[in-house]
Tab-separated table of C-alpha atoms in Angstrom:
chain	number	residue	atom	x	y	z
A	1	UNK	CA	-47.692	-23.615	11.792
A	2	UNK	CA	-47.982	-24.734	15.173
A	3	UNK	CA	-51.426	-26.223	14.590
A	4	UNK	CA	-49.623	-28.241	11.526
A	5	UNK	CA	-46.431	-29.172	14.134
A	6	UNK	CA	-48.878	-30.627	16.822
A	7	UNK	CA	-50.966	-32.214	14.184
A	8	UNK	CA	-48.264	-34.569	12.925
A	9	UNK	CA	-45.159	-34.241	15.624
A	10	UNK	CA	-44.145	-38.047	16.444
A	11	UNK	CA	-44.230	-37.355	20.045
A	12	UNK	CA	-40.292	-38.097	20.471
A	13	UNK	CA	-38.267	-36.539	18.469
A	14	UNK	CA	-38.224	-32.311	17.558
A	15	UNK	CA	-35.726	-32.967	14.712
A	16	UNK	CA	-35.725	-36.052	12.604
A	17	UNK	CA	-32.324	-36.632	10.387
A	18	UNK	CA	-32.431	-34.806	7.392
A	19	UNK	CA	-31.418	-38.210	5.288
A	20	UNK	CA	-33.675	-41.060	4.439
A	21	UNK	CA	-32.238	-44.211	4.911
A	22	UNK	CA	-33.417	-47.137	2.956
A	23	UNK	CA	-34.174	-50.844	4.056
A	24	UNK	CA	-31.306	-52.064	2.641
A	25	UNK	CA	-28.896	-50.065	4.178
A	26	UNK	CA	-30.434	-50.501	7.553
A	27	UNK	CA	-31.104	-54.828	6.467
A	28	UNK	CA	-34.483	-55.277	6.691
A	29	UNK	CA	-36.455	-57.388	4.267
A	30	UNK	CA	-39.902	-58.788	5.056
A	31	UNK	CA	-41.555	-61.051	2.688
A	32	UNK	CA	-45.336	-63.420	2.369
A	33	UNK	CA	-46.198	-65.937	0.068
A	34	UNK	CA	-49.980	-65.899	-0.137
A	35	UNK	CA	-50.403	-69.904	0.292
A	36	UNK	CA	-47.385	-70.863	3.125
A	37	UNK	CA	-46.763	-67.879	4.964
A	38	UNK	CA	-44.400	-64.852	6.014
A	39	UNK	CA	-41.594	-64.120	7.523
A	40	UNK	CA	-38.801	-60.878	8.179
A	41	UNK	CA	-34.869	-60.597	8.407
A	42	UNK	CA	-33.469	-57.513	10.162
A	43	UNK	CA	-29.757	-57.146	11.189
A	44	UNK	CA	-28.951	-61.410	11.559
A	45	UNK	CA	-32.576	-61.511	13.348
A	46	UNK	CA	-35.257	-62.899	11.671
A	47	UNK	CA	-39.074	-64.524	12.198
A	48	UNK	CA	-41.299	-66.507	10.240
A	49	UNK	CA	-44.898	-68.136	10.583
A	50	UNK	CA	-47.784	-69.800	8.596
A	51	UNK	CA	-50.961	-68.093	8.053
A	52	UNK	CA	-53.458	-68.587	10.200
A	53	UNK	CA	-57.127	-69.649	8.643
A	54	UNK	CA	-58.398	-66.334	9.330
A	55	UNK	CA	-55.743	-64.693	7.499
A	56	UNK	CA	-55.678	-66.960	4.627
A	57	UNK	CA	-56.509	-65.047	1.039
A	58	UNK	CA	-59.874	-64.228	0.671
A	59	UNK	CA	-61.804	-61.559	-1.184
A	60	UNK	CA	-64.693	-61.762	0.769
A	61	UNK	CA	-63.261	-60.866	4.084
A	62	UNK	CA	-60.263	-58.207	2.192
A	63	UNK	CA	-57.857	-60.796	2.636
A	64	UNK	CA	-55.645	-59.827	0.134
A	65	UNK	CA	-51.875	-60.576	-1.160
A	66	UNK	CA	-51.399	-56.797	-0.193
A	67	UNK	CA	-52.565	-57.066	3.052
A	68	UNK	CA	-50.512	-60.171	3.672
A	69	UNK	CA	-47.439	-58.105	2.509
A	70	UNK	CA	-48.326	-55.534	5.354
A	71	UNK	CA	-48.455	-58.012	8.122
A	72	UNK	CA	-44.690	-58.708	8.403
A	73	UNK	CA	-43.858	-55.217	7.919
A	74	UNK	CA	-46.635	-54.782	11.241
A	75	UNK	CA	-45.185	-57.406	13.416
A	76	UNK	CA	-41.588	-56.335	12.229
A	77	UNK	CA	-42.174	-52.580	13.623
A	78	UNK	CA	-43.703	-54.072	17.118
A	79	UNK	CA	-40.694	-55.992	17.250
A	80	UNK	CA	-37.688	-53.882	16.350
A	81	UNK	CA	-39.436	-50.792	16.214
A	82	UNK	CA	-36.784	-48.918	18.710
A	83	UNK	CA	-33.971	-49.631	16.915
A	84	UNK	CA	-35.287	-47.246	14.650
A	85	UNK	CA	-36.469	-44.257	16.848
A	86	UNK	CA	-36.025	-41.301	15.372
A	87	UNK	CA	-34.469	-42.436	11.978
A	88	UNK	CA	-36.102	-41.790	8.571
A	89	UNK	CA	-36.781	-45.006	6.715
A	90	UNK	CA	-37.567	-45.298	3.239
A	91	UNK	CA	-38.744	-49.665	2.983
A	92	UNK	CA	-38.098	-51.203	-0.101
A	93	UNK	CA	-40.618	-53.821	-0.456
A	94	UNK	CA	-39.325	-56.379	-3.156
A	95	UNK	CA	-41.412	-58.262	-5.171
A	96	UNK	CA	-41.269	-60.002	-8.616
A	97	UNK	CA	-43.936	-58.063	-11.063
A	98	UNK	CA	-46.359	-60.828	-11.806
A	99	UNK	CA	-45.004	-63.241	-8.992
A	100	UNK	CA	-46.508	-64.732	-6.297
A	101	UNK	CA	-44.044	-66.849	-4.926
A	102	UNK	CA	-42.144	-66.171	-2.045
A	103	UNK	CA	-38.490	-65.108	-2.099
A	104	UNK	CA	-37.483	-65.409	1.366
A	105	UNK	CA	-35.635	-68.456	0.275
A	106	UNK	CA	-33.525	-66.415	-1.995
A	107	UNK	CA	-32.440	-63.340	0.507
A	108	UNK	CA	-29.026	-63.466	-0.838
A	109	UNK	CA	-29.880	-62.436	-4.253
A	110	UNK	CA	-33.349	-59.530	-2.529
A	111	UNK	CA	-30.561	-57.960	-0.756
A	112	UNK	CA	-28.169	-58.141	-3.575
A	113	UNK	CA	-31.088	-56.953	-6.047
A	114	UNK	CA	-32.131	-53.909	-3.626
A	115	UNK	CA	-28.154	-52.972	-3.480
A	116	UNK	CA	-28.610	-52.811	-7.793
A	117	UNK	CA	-31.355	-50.971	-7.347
A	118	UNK	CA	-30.512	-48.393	-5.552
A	119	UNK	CA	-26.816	-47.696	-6.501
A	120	UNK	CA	-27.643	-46.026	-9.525
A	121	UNK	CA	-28.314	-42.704	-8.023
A	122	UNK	CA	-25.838	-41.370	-6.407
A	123	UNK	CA	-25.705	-40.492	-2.841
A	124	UNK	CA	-25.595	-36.778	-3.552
A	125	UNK	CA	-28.684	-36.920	-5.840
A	126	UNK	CA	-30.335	-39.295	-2.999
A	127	UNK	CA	-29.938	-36.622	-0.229
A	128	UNK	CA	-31.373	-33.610	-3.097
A	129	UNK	CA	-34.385	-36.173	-3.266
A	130	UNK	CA	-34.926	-36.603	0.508
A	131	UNK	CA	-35.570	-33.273	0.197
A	132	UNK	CA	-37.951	-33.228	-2.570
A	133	UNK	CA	-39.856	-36.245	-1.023
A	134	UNK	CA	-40.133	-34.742	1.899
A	135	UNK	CA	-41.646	-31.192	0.704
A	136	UNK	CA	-44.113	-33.374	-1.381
A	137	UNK	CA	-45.224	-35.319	1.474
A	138	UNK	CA	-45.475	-32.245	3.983
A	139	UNK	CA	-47.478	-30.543	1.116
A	140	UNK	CA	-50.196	-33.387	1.016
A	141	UNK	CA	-49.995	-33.785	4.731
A	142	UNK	CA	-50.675	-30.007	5.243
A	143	UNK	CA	-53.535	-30.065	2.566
A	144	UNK	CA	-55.094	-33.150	3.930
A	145	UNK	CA	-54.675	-35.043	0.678
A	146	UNK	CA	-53.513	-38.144	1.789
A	147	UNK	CA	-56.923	-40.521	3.550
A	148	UNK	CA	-57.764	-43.980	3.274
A	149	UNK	CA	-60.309	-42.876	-0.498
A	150	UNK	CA	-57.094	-40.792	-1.785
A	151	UNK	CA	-54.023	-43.138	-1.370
A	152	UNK	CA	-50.658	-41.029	-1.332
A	153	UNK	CA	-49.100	-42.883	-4.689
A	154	UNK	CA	-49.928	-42.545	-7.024
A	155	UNK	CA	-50.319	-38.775	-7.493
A	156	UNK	CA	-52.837	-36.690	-9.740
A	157	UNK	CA	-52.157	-34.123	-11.729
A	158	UNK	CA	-54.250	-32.138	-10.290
A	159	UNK	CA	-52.025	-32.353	-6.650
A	160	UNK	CA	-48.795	-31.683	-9.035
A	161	UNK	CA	-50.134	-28.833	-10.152
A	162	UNK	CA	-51.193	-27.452	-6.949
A	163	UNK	CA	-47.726	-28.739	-5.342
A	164	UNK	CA	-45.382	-27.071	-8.548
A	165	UNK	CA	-47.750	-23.402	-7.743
A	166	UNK	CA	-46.915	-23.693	-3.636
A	167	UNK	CA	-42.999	-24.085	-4.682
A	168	UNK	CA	-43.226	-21.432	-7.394
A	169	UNK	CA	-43.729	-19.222	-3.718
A	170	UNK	CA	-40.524	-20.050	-2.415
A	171	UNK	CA	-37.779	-21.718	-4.703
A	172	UNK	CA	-36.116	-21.211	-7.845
A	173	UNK	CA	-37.613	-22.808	-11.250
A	174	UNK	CA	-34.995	-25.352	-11.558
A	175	UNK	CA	-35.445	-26.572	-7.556
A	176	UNK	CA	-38.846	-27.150	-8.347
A	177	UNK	CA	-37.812	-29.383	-11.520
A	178	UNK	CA	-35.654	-31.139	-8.897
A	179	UNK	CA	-38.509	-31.763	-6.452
A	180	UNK	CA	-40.367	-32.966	-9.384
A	181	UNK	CA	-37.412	-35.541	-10.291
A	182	UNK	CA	-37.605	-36.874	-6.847
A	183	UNK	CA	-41.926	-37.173	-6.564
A	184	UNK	CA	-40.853	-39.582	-10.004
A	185	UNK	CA	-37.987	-41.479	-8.651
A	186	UNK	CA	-40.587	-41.893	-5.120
A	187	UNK	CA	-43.427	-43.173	-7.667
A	188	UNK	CA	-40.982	-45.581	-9.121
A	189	UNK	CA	-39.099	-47.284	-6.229
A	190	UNK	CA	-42.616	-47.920	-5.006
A	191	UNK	CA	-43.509	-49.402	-8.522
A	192	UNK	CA	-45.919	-46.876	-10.032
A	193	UNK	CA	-44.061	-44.542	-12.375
A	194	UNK	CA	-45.594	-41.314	-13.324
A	195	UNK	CA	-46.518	-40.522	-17.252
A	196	UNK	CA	-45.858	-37.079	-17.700
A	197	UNK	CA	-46.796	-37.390	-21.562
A	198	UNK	CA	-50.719	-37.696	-20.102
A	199	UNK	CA	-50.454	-34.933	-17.540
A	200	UNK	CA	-50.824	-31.525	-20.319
A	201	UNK	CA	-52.103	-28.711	-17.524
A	202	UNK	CA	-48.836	-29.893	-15.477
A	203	UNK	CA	-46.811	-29.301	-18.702
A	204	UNK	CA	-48.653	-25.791	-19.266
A	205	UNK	CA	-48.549	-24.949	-15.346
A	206	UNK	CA	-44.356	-25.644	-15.055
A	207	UNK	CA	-44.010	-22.976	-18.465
A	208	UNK	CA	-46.133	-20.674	-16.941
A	209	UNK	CA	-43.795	-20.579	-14.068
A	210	UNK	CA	-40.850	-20.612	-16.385
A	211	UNK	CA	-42.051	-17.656	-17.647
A	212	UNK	CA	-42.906	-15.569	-14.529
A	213	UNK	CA	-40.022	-16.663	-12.307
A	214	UNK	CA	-37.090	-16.950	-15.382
A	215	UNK	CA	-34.321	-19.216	-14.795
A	216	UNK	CA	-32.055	-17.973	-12.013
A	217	UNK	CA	-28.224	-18.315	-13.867
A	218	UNK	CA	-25.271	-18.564	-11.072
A	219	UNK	CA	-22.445	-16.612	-11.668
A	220	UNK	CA	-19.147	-18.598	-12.188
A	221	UNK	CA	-16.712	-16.888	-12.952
A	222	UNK	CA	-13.705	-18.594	-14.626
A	223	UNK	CA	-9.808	-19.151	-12.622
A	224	UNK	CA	-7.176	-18.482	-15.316
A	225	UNK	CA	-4.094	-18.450	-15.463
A	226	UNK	CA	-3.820	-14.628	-14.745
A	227	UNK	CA	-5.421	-15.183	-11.477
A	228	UNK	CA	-3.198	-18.594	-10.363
A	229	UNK	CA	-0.335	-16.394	-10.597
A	230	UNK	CA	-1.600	-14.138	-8.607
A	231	UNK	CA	-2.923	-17.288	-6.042
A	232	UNK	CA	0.538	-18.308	-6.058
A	233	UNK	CA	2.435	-14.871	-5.277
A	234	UNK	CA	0.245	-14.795	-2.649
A	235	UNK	CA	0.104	-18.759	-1.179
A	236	UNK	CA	3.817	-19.066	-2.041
A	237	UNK	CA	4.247	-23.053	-2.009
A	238	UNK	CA	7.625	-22.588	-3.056
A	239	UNK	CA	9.243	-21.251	0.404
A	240	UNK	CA	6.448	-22.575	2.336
A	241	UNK	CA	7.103	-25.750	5.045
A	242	UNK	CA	3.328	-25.923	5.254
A	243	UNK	CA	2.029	-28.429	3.434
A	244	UNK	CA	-1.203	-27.697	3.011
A	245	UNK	CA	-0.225	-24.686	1.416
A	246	UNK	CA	1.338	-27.152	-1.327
A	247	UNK	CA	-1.297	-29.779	-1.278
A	248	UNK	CA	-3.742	-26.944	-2.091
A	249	UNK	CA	-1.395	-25.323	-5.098
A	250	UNK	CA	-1.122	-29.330	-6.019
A	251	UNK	CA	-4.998	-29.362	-6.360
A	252	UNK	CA	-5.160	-26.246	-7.863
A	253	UNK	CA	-3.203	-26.640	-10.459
A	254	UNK	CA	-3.850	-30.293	-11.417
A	255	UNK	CA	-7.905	-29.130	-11.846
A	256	UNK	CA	-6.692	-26.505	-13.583
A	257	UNK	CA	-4.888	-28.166	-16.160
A	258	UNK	CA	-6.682	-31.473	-15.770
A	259	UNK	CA	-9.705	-29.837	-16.823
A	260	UNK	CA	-10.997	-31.319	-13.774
A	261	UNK	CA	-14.489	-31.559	-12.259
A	262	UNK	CA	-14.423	-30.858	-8.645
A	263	UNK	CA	-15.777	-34.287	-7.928
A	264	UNK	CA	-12.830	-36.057	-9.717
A	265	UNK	CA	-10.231	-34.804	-6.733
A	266	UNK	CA	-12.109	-33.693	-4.088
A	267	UNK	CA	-13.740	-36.631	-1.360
A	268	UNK	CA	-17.127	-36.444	-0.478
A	269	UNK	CA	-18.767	-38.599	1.991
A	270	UNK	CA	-16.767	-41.668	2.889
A	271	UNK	CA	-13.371	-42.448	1.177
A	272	UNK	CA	-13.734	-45.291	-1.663
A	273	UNK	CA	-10.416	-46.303	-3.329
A	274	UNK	CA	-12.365	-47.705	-6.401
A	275	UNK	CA	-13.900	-44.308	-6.804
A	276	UNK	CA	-11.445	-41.865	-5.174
A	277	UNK	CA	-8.022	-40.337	-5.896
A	278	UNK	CA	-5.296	-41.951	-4.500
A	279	UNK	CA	-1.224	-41.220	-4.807
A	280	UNK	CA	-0.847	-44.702	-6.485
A	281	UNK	CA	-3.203	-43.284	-9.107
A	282	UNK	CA	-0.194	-40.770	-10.242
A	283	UNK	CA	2.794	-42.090	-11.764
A	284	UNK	CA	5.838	-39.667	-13.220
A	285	UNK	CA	7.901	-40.043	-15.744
A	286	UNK	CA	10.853	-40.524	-16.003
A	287	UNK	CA	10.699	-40.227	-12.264
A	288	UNK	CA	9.603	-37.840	-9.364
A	289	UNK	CA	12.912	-35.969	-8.888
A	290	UNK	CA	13.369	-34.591	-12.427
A	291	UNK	CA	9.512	-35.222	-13.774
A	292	UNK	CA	8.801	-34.008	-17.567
A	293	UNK	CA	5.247	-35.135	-17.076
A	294	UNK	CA	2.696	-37.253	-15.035
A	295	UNK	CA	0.007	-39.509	-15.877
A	296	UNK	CA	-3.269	-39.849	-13.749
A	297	UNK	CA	-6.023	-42.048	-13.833
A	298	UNK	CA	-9.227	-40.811	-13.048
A	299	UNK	CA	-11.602	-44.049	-11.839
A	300	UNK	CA	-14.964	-42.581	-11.668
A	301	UNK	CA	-16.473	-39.152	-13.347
A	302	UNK	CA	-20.016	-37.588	-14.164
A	303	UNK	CA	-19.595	-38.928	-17.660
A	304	UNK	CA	-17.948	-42.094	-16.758
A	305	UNK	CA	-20.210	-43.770	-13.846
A	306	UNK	CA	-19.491	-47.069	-15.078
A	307	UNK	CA	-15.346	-46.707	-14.243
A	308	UNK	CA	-13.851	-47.689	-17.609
A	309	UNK	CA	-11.602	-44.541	-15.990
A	310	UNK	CA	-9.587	-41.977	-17.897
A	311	UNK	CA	-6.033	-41.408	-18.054
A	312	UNK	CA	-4.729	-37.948	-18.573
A	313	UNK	CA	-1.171	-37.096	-19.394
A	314	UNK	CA	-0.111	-33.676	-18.005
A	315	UNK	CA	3.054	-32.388	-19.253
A	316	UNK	CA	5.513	-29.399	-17.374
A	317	UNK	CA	4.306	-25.487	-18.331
A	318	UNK	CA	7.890	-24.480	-17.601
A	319	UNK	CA	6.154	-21.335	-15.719
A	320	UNK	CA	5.246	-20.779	-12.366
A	321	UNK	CA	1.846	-22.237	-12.866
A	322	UNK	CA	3.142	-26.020	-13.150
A	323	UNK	CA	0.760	-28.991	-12.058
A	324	UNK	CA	3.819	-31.141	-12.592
A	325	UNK	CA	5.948	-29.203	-10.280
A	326	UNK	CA	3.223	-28.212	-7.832
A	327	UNK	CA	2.515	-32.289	-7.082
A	328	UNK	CA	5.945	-33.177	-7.203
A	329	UNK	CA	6.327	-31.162	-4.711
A	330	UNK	CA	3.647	-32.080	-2.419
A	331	UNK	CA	3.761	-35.543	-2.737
A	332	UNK	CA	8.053	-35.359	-1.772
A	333	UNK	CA	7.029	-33.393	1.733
A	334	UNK	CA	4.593	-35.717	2.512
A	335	UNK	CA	4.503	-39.225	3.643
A	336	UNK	CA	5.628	-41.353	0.509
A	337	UNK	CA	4.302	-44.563	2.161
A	338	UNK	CA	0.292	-44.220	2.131
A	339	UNK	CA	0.054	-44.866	-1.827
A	340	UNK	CA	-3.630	-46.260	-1.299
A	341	UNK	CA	-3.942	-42.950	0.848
A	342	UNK	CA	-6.277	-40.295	-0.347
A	343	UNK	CA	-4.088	-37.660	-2.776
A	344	UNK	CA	-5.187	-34.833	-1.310
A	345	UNK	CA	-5.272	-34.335	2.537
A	346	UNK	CA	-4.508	-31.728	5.003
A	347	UNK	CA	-2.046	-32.137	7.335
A	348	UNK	CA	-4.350	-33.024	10.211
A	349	UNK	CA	-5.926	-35.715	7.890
A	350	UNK	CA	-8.887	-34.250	7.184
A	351	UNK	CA	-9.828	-35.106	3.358
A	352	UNK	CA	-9.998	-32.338	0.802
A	353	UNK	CA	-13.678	-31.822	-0.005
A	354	UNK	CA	-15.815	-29.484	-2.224
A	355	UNK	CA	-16.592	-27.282	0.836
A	356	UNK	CA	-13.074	-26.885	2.116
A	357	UNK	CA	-11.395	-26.424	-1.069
A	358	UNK	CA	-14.052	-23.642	-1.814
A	359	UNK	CA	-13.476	-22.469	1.258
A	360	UNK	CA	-9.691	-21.889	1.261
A	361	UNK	CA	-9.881	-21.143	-2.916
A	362	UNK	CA	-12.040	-18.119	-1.923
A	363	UNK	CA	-10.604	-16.854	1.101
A	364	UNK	CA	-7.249	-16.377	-1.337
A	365	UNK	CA	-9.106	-15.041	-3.759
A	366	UNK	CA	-10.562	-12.161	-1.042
A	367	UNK	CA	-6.775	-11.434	-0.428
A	368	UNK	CA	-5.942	-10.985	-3.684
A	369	UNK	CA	-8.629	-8.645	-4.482
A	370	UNK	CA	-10.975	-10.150	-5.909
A	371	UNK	CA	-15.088	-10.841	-5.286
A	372	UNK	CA	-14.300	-14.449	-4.382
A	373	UNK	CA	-18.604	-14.959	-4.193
A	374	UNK	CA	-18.763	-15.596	-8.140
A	375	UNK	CA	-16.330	-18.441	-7.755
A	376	UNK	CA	-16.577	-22.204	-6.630
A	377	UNK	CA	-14.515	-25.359	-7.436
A	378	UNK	CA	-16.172	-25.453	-10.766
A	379	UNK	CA	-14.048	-22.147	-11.492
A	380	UNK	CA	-10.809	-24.466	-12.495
A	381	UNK	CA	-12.385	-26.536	-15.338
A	382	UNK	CA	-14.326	-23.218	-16.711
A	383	UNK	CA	-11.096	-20.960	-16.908
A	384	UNK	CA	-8.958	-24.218	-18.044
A	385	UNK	CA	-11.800	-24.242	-20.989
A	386	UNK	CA	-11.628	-20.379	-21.394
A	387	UNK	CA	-7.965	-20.173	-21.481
A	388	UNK	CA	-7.995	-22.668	-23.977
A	389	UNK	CA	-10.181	-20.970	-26.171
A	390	UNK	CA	-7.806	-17.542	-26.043
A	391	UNK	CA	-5.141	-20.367	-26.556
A	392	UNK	CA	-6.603	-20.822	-30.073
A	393	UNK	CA	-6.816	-24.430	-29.404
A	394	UNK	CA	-9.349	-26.269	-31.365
A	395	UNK	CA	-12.754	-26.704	-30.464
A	396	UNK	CA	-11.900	-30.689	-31.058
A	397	UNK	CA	-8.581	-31.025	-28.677
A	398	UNK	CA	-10.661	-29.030	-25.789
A	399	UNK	CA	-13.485	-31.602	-26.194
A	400	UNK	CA	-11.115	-33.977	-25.648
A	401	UNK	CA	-9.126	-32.456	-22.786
A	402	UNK	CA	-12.149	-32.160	-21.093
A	403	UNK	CA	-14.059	-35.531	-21.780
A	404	UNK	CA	-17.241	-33.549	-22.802
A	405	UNK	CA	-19.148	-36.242	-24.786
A	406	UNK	CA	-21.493	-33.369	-26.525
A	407	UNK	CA	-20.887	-29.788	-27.267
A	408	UNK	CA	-21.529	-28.579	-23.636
A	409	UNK	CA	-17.933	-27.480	-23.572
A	410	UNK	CA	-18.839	-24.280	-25.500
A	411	UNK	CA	-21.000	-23.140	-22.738
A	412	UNK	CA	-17.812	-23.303	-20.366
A	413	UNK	CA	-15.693	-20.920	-22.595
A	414	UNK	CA	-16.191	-17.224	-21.148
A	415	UNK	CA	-15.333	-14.679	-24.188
A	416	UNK	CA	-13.003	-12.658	-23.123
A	417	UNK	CA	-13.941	-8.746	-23.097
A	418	UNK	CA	-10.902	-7.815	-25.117
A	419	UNK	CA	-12.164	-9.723	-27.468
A	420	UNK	CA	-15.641	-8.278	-27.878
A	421	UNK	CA	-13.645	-4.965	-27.807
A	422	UNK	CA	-11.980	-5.862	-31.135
A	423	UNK	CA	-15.570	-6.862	-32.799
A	424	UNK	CA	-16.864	-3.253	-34.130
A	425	UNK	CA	-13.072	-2.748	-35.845
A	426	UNK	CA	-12.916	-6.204	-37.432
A	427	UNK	CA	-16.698	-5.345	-38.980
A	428	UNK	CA	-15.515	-1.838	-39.466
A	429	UNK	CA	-12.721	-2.779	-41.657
A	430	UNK	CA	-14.742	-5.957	-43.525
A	431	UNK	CA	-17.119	-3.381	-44.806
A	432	UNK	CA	-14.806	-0.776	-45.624
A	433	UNK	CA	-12.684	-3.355	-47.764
C-alpha cells in the first residue's frame, strides 16, 4: 500500500476532495484550430497565439490536430496551474464531431453547450460516479495498465473483467453495476462510448458474480399510520412551543400522505427555488385559519426532471394524524413573511435534509420502541402505499397518488402479516365449499 501511495502521491496534498469538479464549473475552455492557432479562457483571463512553423500540422513530424488540442491545455496548466492545487478536475474538451474549425469565437454558446451537457445527471449521481471513476482509475494505476502503447480510454474487456472480479472482493453486486455506470458515462464525456452488446465474457463474468454474491435487499420497513400516532404521542406538536417539533410533524405527515419521495421536501446541496419547496408553493383553502384542504405543487421529482411539476390536493383526516392541521400549524408559529423561504427549516435555519430528517425520524422511533435501523425517509411513501393497500384502495388511485408511471408501486406495498394469517382459512373454506 505504501509502495502504491509513494508511487503516485502528488507531492502536496495527503487528501484530495472527494468531488470532481468539471471545467465548466471551474470556467476553463481551451480551444486550436489546426490552420490559425489556439488560445484558452479561464475565470475572465484568457490567451491566444498563432502556430508557430514548427508546430504547424504535419504527419511526418506527429504534428497532429490532437496534439495541437493538448498545447493550450499545457500552457494553460503552467499558467494557472495553482489556482487549482489540490482540486480534482475533470476537463471537458469541446469539439464539434467532424469539425475542424475553431470555436473560440463562439465561447458563449461552448460554455452554454458544456452547462447542457452536463446538467443531465444530477449532482447526486455525479458525486456516486466520482467514486466509480476514481476506483477504475486507481485499479489501472495499481495494475500498471495505463502506458503510452495502452491508452486509459478506451477500455478492454478484458480490464472490465478483471476490474468487475477486484470489486466482487469488496462491494455489493449492485455498487459494482454503479461503478460500471460511471466507467460508461467517463467513456462518453470523453467521446468514446462503450458497446456492451460486443463485450459477452463481461456479460457472463457480472452473472457469475450475481450468482455468488446475490443481491443484497435493504430492509425498509414501512411508517403507517399505527406508528405516526405513536410519533405524535410521543413528539406532541400540539402543546409544544418548539417549532421544530411542528415543522418535523409538518414533514412527516405531508410525506406521509403526499406519498412523497424524500427528495420532493427535503434540501440537498444548495437551495434552488425552481427545484425546491417553498411556503409560496402551499396554498389553503378556504384559508389558513379554518383549512379543509391544501394544495401543493411539487416543481421537480425523480419522474418529473423536466418540471412540468405536480399538484397534489391533500384534504383534512379529521384524526390526529392530519397533514392539513400539522402545516397549518407550523407555518402560523413561524415567520409568515419568507414565502420564497425554504418550507421546511429548523429554527436555527438550518434546511431540512435527508440526513437530518432520518436522523430525528429514527431517534423517535428508538423512543417509541421500535428498531429505528430498518427505517429511512423512504419509510413515509412505502407505509403511505401499504396503508393504502389495507385501505382497499385501488391499485389505479394509488398509482396515481403516487405518480408511479409503471407498476413499481406494487413493490412498495408491504402485505400485512394479518393478512397472510387469514390465507390457509380462506383456502380452507374454498375447498371445503
Amino acid at each position: 500500500m505504501w509502495q502504491f501511495f509513494l508511487d503516485h502521491w502528488n507531492g502536496v496534498s495527503l487528501f484530495l476532495p472527494p468531488y470532481t469538479e468539471s471545467s465548466p464549473q471551474i470556467h476553463l475552455y481551451t480551444d486550436a484550430a489546426g490552420a490559425v492557432g489556439y488560445g484558452a479562457f479561464f475565470d475572465n483571463q484568457w490567451f491566444q497565439g498563432k502556430w508557430l512553423p514548427s508546430h504547424q500540422l504535419n504527419p511526418s513530424t506527429g504534428i497532429s490536430i490532437t496534439w495541437q488540442e493538448l498545447y493550450p491545455i499545457y500552457l494553460a496548466c503552467m499558467i494557472w496551474g495553482p489556482h487549482w492545487a489540490n482540486r480534482r478536475i475533470f476537463y471537458l474538451a469541446f469539439r464539434c464531431p467532424g469539425s475542424t474549425n475553431s470555436h473560440l469565437m463562439h465561447r458563449p454558446l461552448t460554455m452554454q453547450a458544456a452547462h447542457y451537457i452536463f446538467q443531465p445527471i444530477a449532482s447526486s449521481t455525479r458525486r456516486t460516479y466520482s467514486s466509480g471513476e476514481r476506483h477504475f482509475i486507481r485499479f489501472c494505476l495499481f495494475h500498471k495498465l495505463i502506458s503510452p502503447q495502452t491508452p486509459f480510454l478506451p477500455t478492454s474487456e478484458s480490464t472490465l473483467i478483471h476490474f468487475v472480479t477486484h470489486l466482487s472482493n469488496t462491494v455489493s453486486y449492485g455498487t459494482i453495476k454503479v461503478y460500471l455506470a460511471a466507467v460508461t458515462n467517463l467513456h462518453v464525456e470523453f467521446g468514446c462510448p462503450l458497446d456492451f452488446s460486443s463485450m459477452p465474457f463481461l456479460y457472463k463474468t457480472l452473472r457469475g458474480i450475481k450468482s455468488s454474491l446475490g443481491i443484497a435487499k435493504r430492509a425498509r420497513f414501512p411508517i403507517t399510520i399505527s406508528i405516526l400516532r405513536q410519533i405524535y404521542a410521543k413528539l406532541k406538536p400540539f402543546q409544544s412551543l418548539d417549532t421544530d417539533s411542528s415543522m418535523l410533524w409538518a414533514a412527516f405527515t405531508l410525506a406521509f400522505f403526499g406519498f412523497l419521495r424524500s427528495s420532493e421536501f427535503t434540501y440537498n446541496g444548495k437551495f434552488n427555488i425552481q427545484s425546491h419547496l417553498t411556503r409560496s408553493d402551499v396554498h389553503f383553502y378556504p384559508n389558513i385559519v379554518q383549512p379543509v384542504s391544501f394544495e401543493v405543487v411539487i416543481k421537480k421529482s425523480k419522474t418529473d426532471p423536466f418540471r412540468e411539476t405536480a399538484k397534489l390536493t391533500i384534504a383534512k383526516s379529521n384524526s390526529t394524524v392530519c397533514a392539513v392541521t400539522a402545516l397549518r400549524d407550523y407555518l402560523l408559529q413561524t415567520n409568515p413573511s419568507g414565502a420564497t423561504q425554504p418550507l421546511f427549516q429548523f429554527s436555527d435555519g438550518r434546511h431540512l435534509t435527508r440526513s437530518s430528517l432520518t436522523n430525528n425520524l429514527r431517534a423517535l422511533l428508538k423512543v417509541c420502541g421500535l428498531d429505528s435501523t430498518c427505517y429511512a425517509s423512504h419509510s413515509f411513501r412505502i407505509g403511505a402505499a401499504t396503508t393504502a393497500g389495507a385501505a382497499g384502495l385501488p391499485d389505479w388511485l394509488i398509482k396515481v397518488l403516487g405518480r408511479w408511471k409503471s407498476d413499481a408501486y406494487q413493490s412498495y406495498i408491504r402485505t400485512p402479516k394479518e393478512t397472510i394469517f387469514q390465507v390457509p382459512q380462506n383456502l380452507a373454506s374454498c375447498l371445503s365449499s
